[in-house]
Amino acid sequence: MSSPISRLSGLLGHFSSAKSKEPTPAQYDHNVNFHTLSPTFFLPRAAAIEPEHSNVEAIIVDKEFEPLLRSFRASKPDVAIIIDTDTDATAGELSGPFDNAVLEGLRYDAETGGAGWDGLESQAAAEDDIIALAYTSGTTARPKGVEYTHRGCYLAAMGNVIESGLNSHQGRCRYLWTLPMFHAMGWTFPWAVTAVRGTHYCLRKIDYPEIWRLLKHEHVTHFNAAPTVNTLLCNSPEAERLPDPVHVTVAASPPTPYLFEQMTNLNLHPVHVYGMTETYGPITKGYFMPLWDTLPLKEKYQKMARQGHGFVTSLPARVIKTEVPEGTIEDVSRNGQEIGEIVFVGNICARGYYKDPEASRKLFAGGVLHSGDLAVWHRDGAIQILDRAKDIIISGGENISSVALESMLVTHPDILEAGVVAVPDSHWGERPKAYVTVKHGQHLEGKDVIDWARNTSDISKFMVPREVEVVAELPKTSTGKVRKNVLRDWAKGANRT
């Protein structure tokens, strides 16, 4: 029988480059952090930036994405790259470099009495040491590595267990991975689901017929998804009311009250959360109040669509004035009218940006974490997002929320999704332009939508879009957010390929 040290050396050997000698455990006696590349529209750009920026020492990559690392591999030949060659295999023996490393670990575990994690020592010297770098999407700027700590991830995961109700069912949680694991470390749900001994159901890609099959036949109890994913799921031909409730944690962009009504009718019960990569994912929740069941349906779902209150593992979110000197922290009135910026403090705010002190300083100006999201604060303490600061449309002195206008446009019986951006206007300064997709089997023209908005809908006259364009598909990030920067480029006449 080989010794534990030789077994450990064998395991680590799988993480060495082909040109290097087999490492010893002593060579790995330092803090090791991990992160995942962010497969966004700019994935090749991310693959060129993130490994270099993070001082990566080993990369585990799916064979599909291995070509993206060829340039990096040529410039850094000593960095170990382990390719997983059988990601899509559902049966058969484990094989390939990654699986061989896993098998080596299993053999080591068997020879040490099946102790599992017992006996393994944490590399962290302190709870505030970095456990991972979660990279921002980099859709409009260079990706930034957000520093996640051991303490922050633990508290965020426990918060998600409580707030998403992962441990509230009879039997174990059955969690479906519609949310990408690379997005803010999967909102810490890899740890949260495992903590409650749940089952992970993994998807290769968003496939709506397959999602409905799993919901119906595997009795999934929970999943997380952006509003756009839920919209398309609810309008899928396979959609039908489920016999048992499924808890759906909704975030990534503000949902509409109409979407929550659709989901509830299918027995998909929304758990509405809000956060950002810099807060380990979710940090607020829209807590459902029993009194809301006595309200008219429209008002009930409007309240459900608010971003709510701070997590149990965080301090309350705040909305602060924006027309003040940088670093000045002054709350807006809790009247549901005064617009300010959402800020956070507390346990599940990330440590900062890796190797970027100036960006970290701006993020925490005045001692609070700035979201860049504009919102109002209601009398009951709930916050409600109006827009990103850069997405507000200023028309004739009026502030038009693109989020609010999108929410109203999708109440049209034939509109599936909507994305709204500002376009220049010689008289008003800016006016809204809407891009919409239509439901399967329906036909709609832009002028029809404008007529409906002006004469039939509840949309205020000053908010009616100047232009509406019907498109086959809205551009989205890999996490389901509508890419407003691309819509703005389209409005300027950019190529749409």
PDB file of C-alpha atoms in Angstrom, residues 187-341:
ATOM      1  CA  TRP A 187     -24.822  32.701  -5.853  1.00  0.00           C
ATOM      2  CA  THR A 188     -23.077  30.280  -3.391  1.00  0.00           C
ATOM      3  CA  PHE A 189     -25.785  27.671  -4.106  1.00  0.00           C
ATOM      4  CA  PRO A 190     -23.191  24.917  -4.752  1.00  0.00           C
ATOM      5  CA  TRP A 191     -22.455  25.164  -1.021  1.00  0.00           C
ATOM      6  CA  ALA A 192     -26.032  25.946   0.053  1.00  0.00           C
ATOM      7  CA  VAL A 193     -27.645  22.944  -1.666  1.00  0.00           C
ATOM      8  CA  THR A 194     -24.879  20.639  -0.460  1.00  0.00           C
ATOM      9  CA  ALA A 195     -25.279  21.952   3.094  1.00  0.00           C
ATOM     10  CA  VAL A 196     -28.867  20.647   3.205  1.00  0.00           C
ATOM     11  CA  ARG A 197     -27.815  17.337   1.586  1.00  0.00           C
ATOM     12  CA  GLY A 198     -29.756  18.264  -1.545  1.00  0.00           C
ATOM     13  CA  THR A 199     -29.506  16.729  -5.007  1.00  0.00           C
ATOM     14  CA  HIS A 200     -27.959  18.799  -7.800  1.00  0.00           C
ATOM     15  CA  TYR A 201     -29.562  18.397 -11.243  1.00  0.00           C
ATOM     16  CA  CYS A 202     -27.198  19.910 -13.802  1.00  0.00           C
ATOM     17  CA  LEU A 203     -28.051  21.235 -17.269  1.00  0.00           C
ATOM     18  CA  ARG A 204     -25.629  21.552 -20.149  1.00  0.00           C
ATOM     19  CA  LYS A 205     -27.585  24.550 -21.433  1.00  0.00           C
ATOM     20  CA  ILE A 206     -30.970  26.220 -21.049  1.00  0.00           C
ATOM     21  CA  ASP A 207     -33.366  23.785 -22.734  1.00  0.00           C
ATOM     22  CA  TYR A 208     -37.011  24.555 -21.957  1.00  0.00           C
ATOM     23  CA  PRO A 209     -38.505  21.152 -22.920  1.00  0.00           C
ATOM     24  CA  GLU A 210     -35.825  19.457 -20.804  1.00  0.00           C
ATOM     25  CA  ILE A 211     -36.472  21.795 -17.870  1.00  0.00           C
ATOM     26  CA  TRP A 212     -40.183  20.979 -17.975  1.00  0.00           C
ATOM     27  CA  ARG A 213     -39.379  17.257 -18.204  1.00  0.00           C
ATOM     28  CA  LEU A 214     -37.229  17.469 -15.087  1.00  0.00           C
ATOM     29  CA  LEU A 215     -39.815  19.558 -13.240  1.00  0.00           C
ATOM     30  CA  LYS A 216     -42.513  16.998 -13.994  1.00  0.00           C
ATOM     31  CA  HIS A 217     -40.658  13.701 -13.694  1.00  0.00           C
ATOM     32  CA  GLU A 218     -37.779  14.355 -11.283  1.00  0.00           C
ATOM     33  CA  HIS A 219     -39.944  16.345  -8.853  1.00  0.00           C
ATOM     34  CA  VAL A 220     -37.557  19.301  -8.710  1.00  0.00           C
ATOM     35  CA  THR A 221     -38.256  21.435  -5.641  1.00  0.00           C
ATOM     36  CA  HIS A 222     -36.092  24.508  -6.336  1.00  0.00           C
ATOM     37  CA  PHE A 223     -34.347  26.372  -9.113  1.00  0.00           C
ATOM     38  CA  ASN A 224     -32.971  29.876  -9.719  1.00  0.00           C
ATOM     39  CA  ALA A 225     -33.452  31.873 -12.902  1.00  0.00           C
ATOM     40  CA  ALA A 226     -33.504  35.379 -14.335  1.00  0.00           C
ATOM     41  CA  PRO A 227     -36.858  36.896 -15.339  1.00  0.00           C
ATOM     42  CA  THR A 228     -36.133  36.362 -19.038  1.00  0.00           C
ATOM     43  CA  VAL A 229     -35.573  32.635 -18.483  1.00  0.00           C
ATOM     44  CA  ASN A 230     -38.778  32.393 -16.459  1.00  0.00           C
ATOM     45  CA  THR A 231     -40.701  34.327 -19.118  1.00  0.00           C
ATOM     46  CA  LEU A 232     -39.683  31.907 -21.860  1.00  0.00           C
ATOM     47  CA  LEU A 233     -40.270  28.942 -19.535  1.00  0.00           C
ATOM     48  CA  CYS A 234     -43.828  30.089 -18.779  1.00  0.00           C
ATOM     49  CA  ASN A 235     -44.533  30.550 -22.493  1.00  0.00           C
ATOM     50  CA  SER A 236     -43.005  27.234 -23.558  1.00  0.00           C
ATOM     51  CA  PRO A 237     -45.409  24.795 -25.301  1.00  0.00           C
ATOM     52  CA  GLU A 238     -44.615  22.268 -22.549  1.00  0.00           C
ATOM     53  CA  ALA A 239     -45.790  24.601 -19.786  1.00  0.00           C
ATOM     54  CA  GLU A 240     -48.567  23.256 -17.582  1.00  0.00           C
ATOM     55  CA  ARG A 241     -49.497  23.629 -13.944  1.00  0.00           C
ATOM     56  CA  LEU A 242     -47.388  21.359 -11.748  1.00  0.00           C
ATOM     57  CA  PRO A 243     -49.035  19.190  -9.087  1.00  0.00           C
ATOM     58  CA  ASP A 244     -46.525  20.229  -6.415  1.00  0.00           C
ATOM     59  CA  PRO A 245     -45.152  23.716  -5.752  1.00  0.00           C
ATOM     60  CA  VAL A 246     -41.655  24.585  -6.955  1.00  0.00           C
ATOM     61  CA  HIS A 247     -39.748  27.433  -5.300  1.00  0.00           C
ATOM     62  CA  VAL A 248     -38.087  29.637  -7.918  1.00  0.00           C
ATOM     63  CA  THR A 249     -35.533  32.186  -6.747  1.00  0.00           C
ATOM     64  CA  VAL A 250     -35.788  35.077  -9.213  1.00  0.00           C
ATOM     65  CA  ALA A 251     -33.078  37.704  -9.687  1.00  0.00           C
ATOM     66  CA  ALA A 252     -30.564  39.223 -12.167  1.00  0.00           C
ATOM     67  CA  SER A 253     -32.971  41.917 -13.420  1.00  0.00           C
ATOM     68  CA  PRO A 254     -36.228  43.394 -12.118  1.00  0.00           C
ATOM     69  CA  PRO A 255     -39.185  41.057 -12.809  1.00  0.00           C
ATOM     70  CA  THR A 256     -42.624  42.247 -13.831  1.00  0.00           C
ATOM     71  CA  PRO A 257     -45.791  41.718 -11.779  1.00  0.00           C
ATOM     72  CA  TYR A 258     -47.283  39.972 -14.831  1.00  0.00           C
ATOM     73  CA  LEU A 259     -44.464  37.394 -14.814  1.00  0.00           C
ATOM     74  CA  PHE A 260     -45.131  36.578 -11.156  1.00  0.00           C
ATOM     75  CA  GLU A 261     -48.800  36.051 -11.975  1.00  0.00           C
ATOM     76  CA  GLN A 262     -47.853  33.673 -14.814  1.00  0.00           C
ATOM     77  CA  MET A 263     -45.458  31.730 -12.589  1.00  0.00           C
ATOM     78  CA  THR A 264     -47.901  31.407  -9.704  1.00  0.00           C
ATOM     79  CA  ASN A 265     -50.570  30.049 -12.061  1.00  0.00           C
ATOM     80  CA  LEU A 266     -48.131  27.259 -13.020  1.00  0.00           C
ATOM     81  CA  ASN A 267     -47.366  26.472  -9.346  1.00  0.00           C
ATOM     82  CA  LEU A 268     -43.921  28.067  -9.712  1.00  0.00           C
ATOM     83  CA  HIS A 269     -43.687  30.163  -6.561  1.00  0.00           C
ATOM     84  CA  PRO A 270     -41.321  33.137  -6.893  1.00  0.00           C
ATOM     85  CA  VAL A 271     -38.771  33.877  -4.193  1.00  0.00           C
ATOM     86  CA  HIS A 272     -37.777  37.365  -5.289  1.00  0.00           C
ATOM     87  CA  VAL A 273     -34.208  38.308  -4.372  1.00  0.00           C
ATOM     88  CA  TYR A 274     -31.799  41.006  -5.495  1.00  0.00           C
ATOM     89  CA  GLY A 275     -28.069  41.481  -5.359  1.00  0.00           C
ATOM     90  CA  MET A 276     -24.918  41.675  -7.434  1.00  0.00           C
ATOM     91  CA  THR A 277     -21.628  39.869  -7.905  1.00  0.00           C
ATOM     92  CA  GLU A 278     -20.131  42.150  -5.246  1.00  0.00           C
ATOM     93  CA  THR A 279     -22.652  40.830  -2.660  1.00  0.00           C
ATOM     94  CA  TYR A 280     -22.134  37.103  -3.324  1.00  0.00           C
ATOM     95  CA  GLY A 281     -25.352  37.201  -5.346  1.00  0.00           C
ATOM     96  CA  PRO A 282     -28.630  37.756  -3.436  1.00  0.00           C
ATOM     97  CA  ILE A 283     -28.642  40.145  -0.487  1.00  0.00           C
ATOM     98  CA  THR A 284     -32.298  41.261  -0.303  1.00  0.00           C
ATOM     99  CA  LYS A 285     -35.624  39.423  -0.486  1.00  0.00           C
ATOM    100  CA  GLY A 286     -39.190  40.449  -1.180  1.00  0.00           C
ATOM    101  CA  TYR A 287     -40.863  38.901   1.866  1.00  0.00           C
ATOM    102  CA  PHE A 288     -44.432  37.847   1.042  1.00  0.00           C
ATOM    103  CA  MET A 289     -46.981  39.183   3.509  1.00  0.00           C
ATOM    104  CA  PRO A 290     -50.174  37.125   4.129  1.00  0.00           C
ATOM    105  CA  LEU A 291     -52.182  40.355   3.962  1.00  0.00           C
ATOM    106  CA  TRP A 292     -51.289  40.620   0.272  1.00  0.00           C
ATOM    107  CA  ASP A 293     -53.618  37.707  -0.488  1.00  0.00           C
ATOM    108  CA  THR A 294     -56.529  40.032   0.339  1.00  0.00           C
ATOM    109  CA  LEU A 295     -55.420  42.650  -2.208  1.00  0.00           C
ATOM    110  CA  PRO A 296     -56.536  42.900  -5.840  1.00  0.00           C
ATOM    111  CA  LEU A 297     -54.295  40.636  -7.938  1.00  0.00           C
ATOM    112  CA  LYS A 298     -52.622  43.534  -9.756  1.00  0.00           C
ATOM    113  CA  GLU A 299     -51.610  45.200  -6.489  1.00  0.00           C
ATOM    114  CA  LYS A 300     -50.523  41.883  -4.950  1.00  0.00           C
ATOM    115  CA  TYR A 301     -48.116  41.089  -7.775  1.00  0.00           C
ATOM    116  CA  GLN A 302     -46.815  44.664  -7.823  1.00  0.00           C
ATOM    117  CA  LYS A 303     -45.779  44.265  -4.188  1.00  0.00           C
ATOM    118  CA  MET A 304     -44.214  40.859  -4.926  1.00  0.00           C
ATOM    119  CA  ALA A 305     -42.080  42.458  -7.656  1.00  0.00           C
ATOM    120  CA  ARG A 306     -40.361  44.852  -5.217  1.00  0.00           C
ATOM    121  CA  GLN A 307     -36.794  44.037  -4.179  1.00  0.00           C
ATOM    122  CA  GLY A 308     -37.729  43.981  -0.504  1.00  0.00           C
ATOM    123  CA  HIS A 309     -35.520  43.900   2.590  1.00  0.00           C
ATOM    124  CA  GLY A 310     -32.028  42.782   3.600  1.00  0.00           C
ATOM    125  CA  PHE A 311     -31.187  39.088   4.088  1.00  0.00           C
ATOM    126  CA  VAL A 312     -31.141  37.589   7.559  1.00  0.00           C
ATOM    127  CA  THR A 313     -27.331  37.369   7.277  1.00  0.00           C
ATOM    128  CA  SER A 314     -26.934  40.998   6.220  1.00  0.00           C
ATOM    129  CA  LEU A 315     -27.818  44.449   7.448  1.00  0.00           C
ATOM    130  CA  PRO A 316     -30.773  46.237   5.819  1.00  0.00           C
ATOM    131  CA  ALA A 317     -30.291  47.671   2.344  1.00  0.00           C
ATOM    132  CA  ARG A 318     -30.570  51.456   2.111  1.00  0.00           C
ATOM    133  CA  VAL A 319     -31.437  53.993  -0.574  1.00  0.00           C
ATOM    134  CA  ILE A 320     -29.309  57.146  -0.429  1.00  0.00           C
ATOM    135  CA  LYS A 321     -29.401  60.539  -2.105  1.00  0.00           C
ATOM    136  CA  THR A 322     -27.341  60.893  -5.276  1.00  0.00           C
ATOM    137  CA  GLU A 323     -27.196  64.688  -5.629  1.00  0.00           C
ATOM    138  CA  VAL A 324     -24.642  65.022  -2.812  1.00  0.00           C
ATOM    139  CA  PRO A 325     -20.814  65.115  -2.711  1.00  0.00           C
ATOM    140  CA  GLU A 326     -19.080  61.747  -3.194  1.00  0.00           C
ATOM    141  CA  GLY A 327     -18.770  59.899   0.082  1.00  0.00           C
ATOM    142  CA  THR A 328     -21.769  61.643   1.656  1.00  0.00           C
ATOM    143  CA  ILE A 329     -24.325  59.117   2.894  1.00  0.00           C
ATOM    144  CA  GLU A 330     -27.828  60.497   3.394  1.00  0.00           C
ATOM    145  CA  ASP A 331     -30.978  58.391   3.132  1.00  0.00           C
ATOM    146  CA  VAL A 332     -33.858  59.352   0.847  1.00  0.00           C
ATOM    147  CA  SER A 333     -37.343  59.688   2.314  1.00  0.00           C
ATOM    148  CA  ARG A 334     -39.297  56.458   2.693  1.00  0.00           C
ATOM    149  CA  ASN A 335     -42.186  57.718   0.615  1.00  0.00           C
ATOM    150  CA  GLY A 336     -41.937  55.559  -2.504  1.00  0.00           C
ATOM    151  CA  GLN A 337     -41.249  58.710  -4.536  1.00  0.00           C
ATOM    152  CA  GLU A 338     -37.743  60.092  -3.947  1.00  0.00           C
ATOM    153  CA  ILE A 339     -35.197  58.340  -6.150  1.00  0.00           C
ATOM    154  CA  GLY A 340     -31.781  57.352  -4.821  1.00  0.00           C
ATOM    155  CA  GLU A 341     -29.069  54.703  -5.108  1.00  0.00           C
TER     156      GLU A 341
END
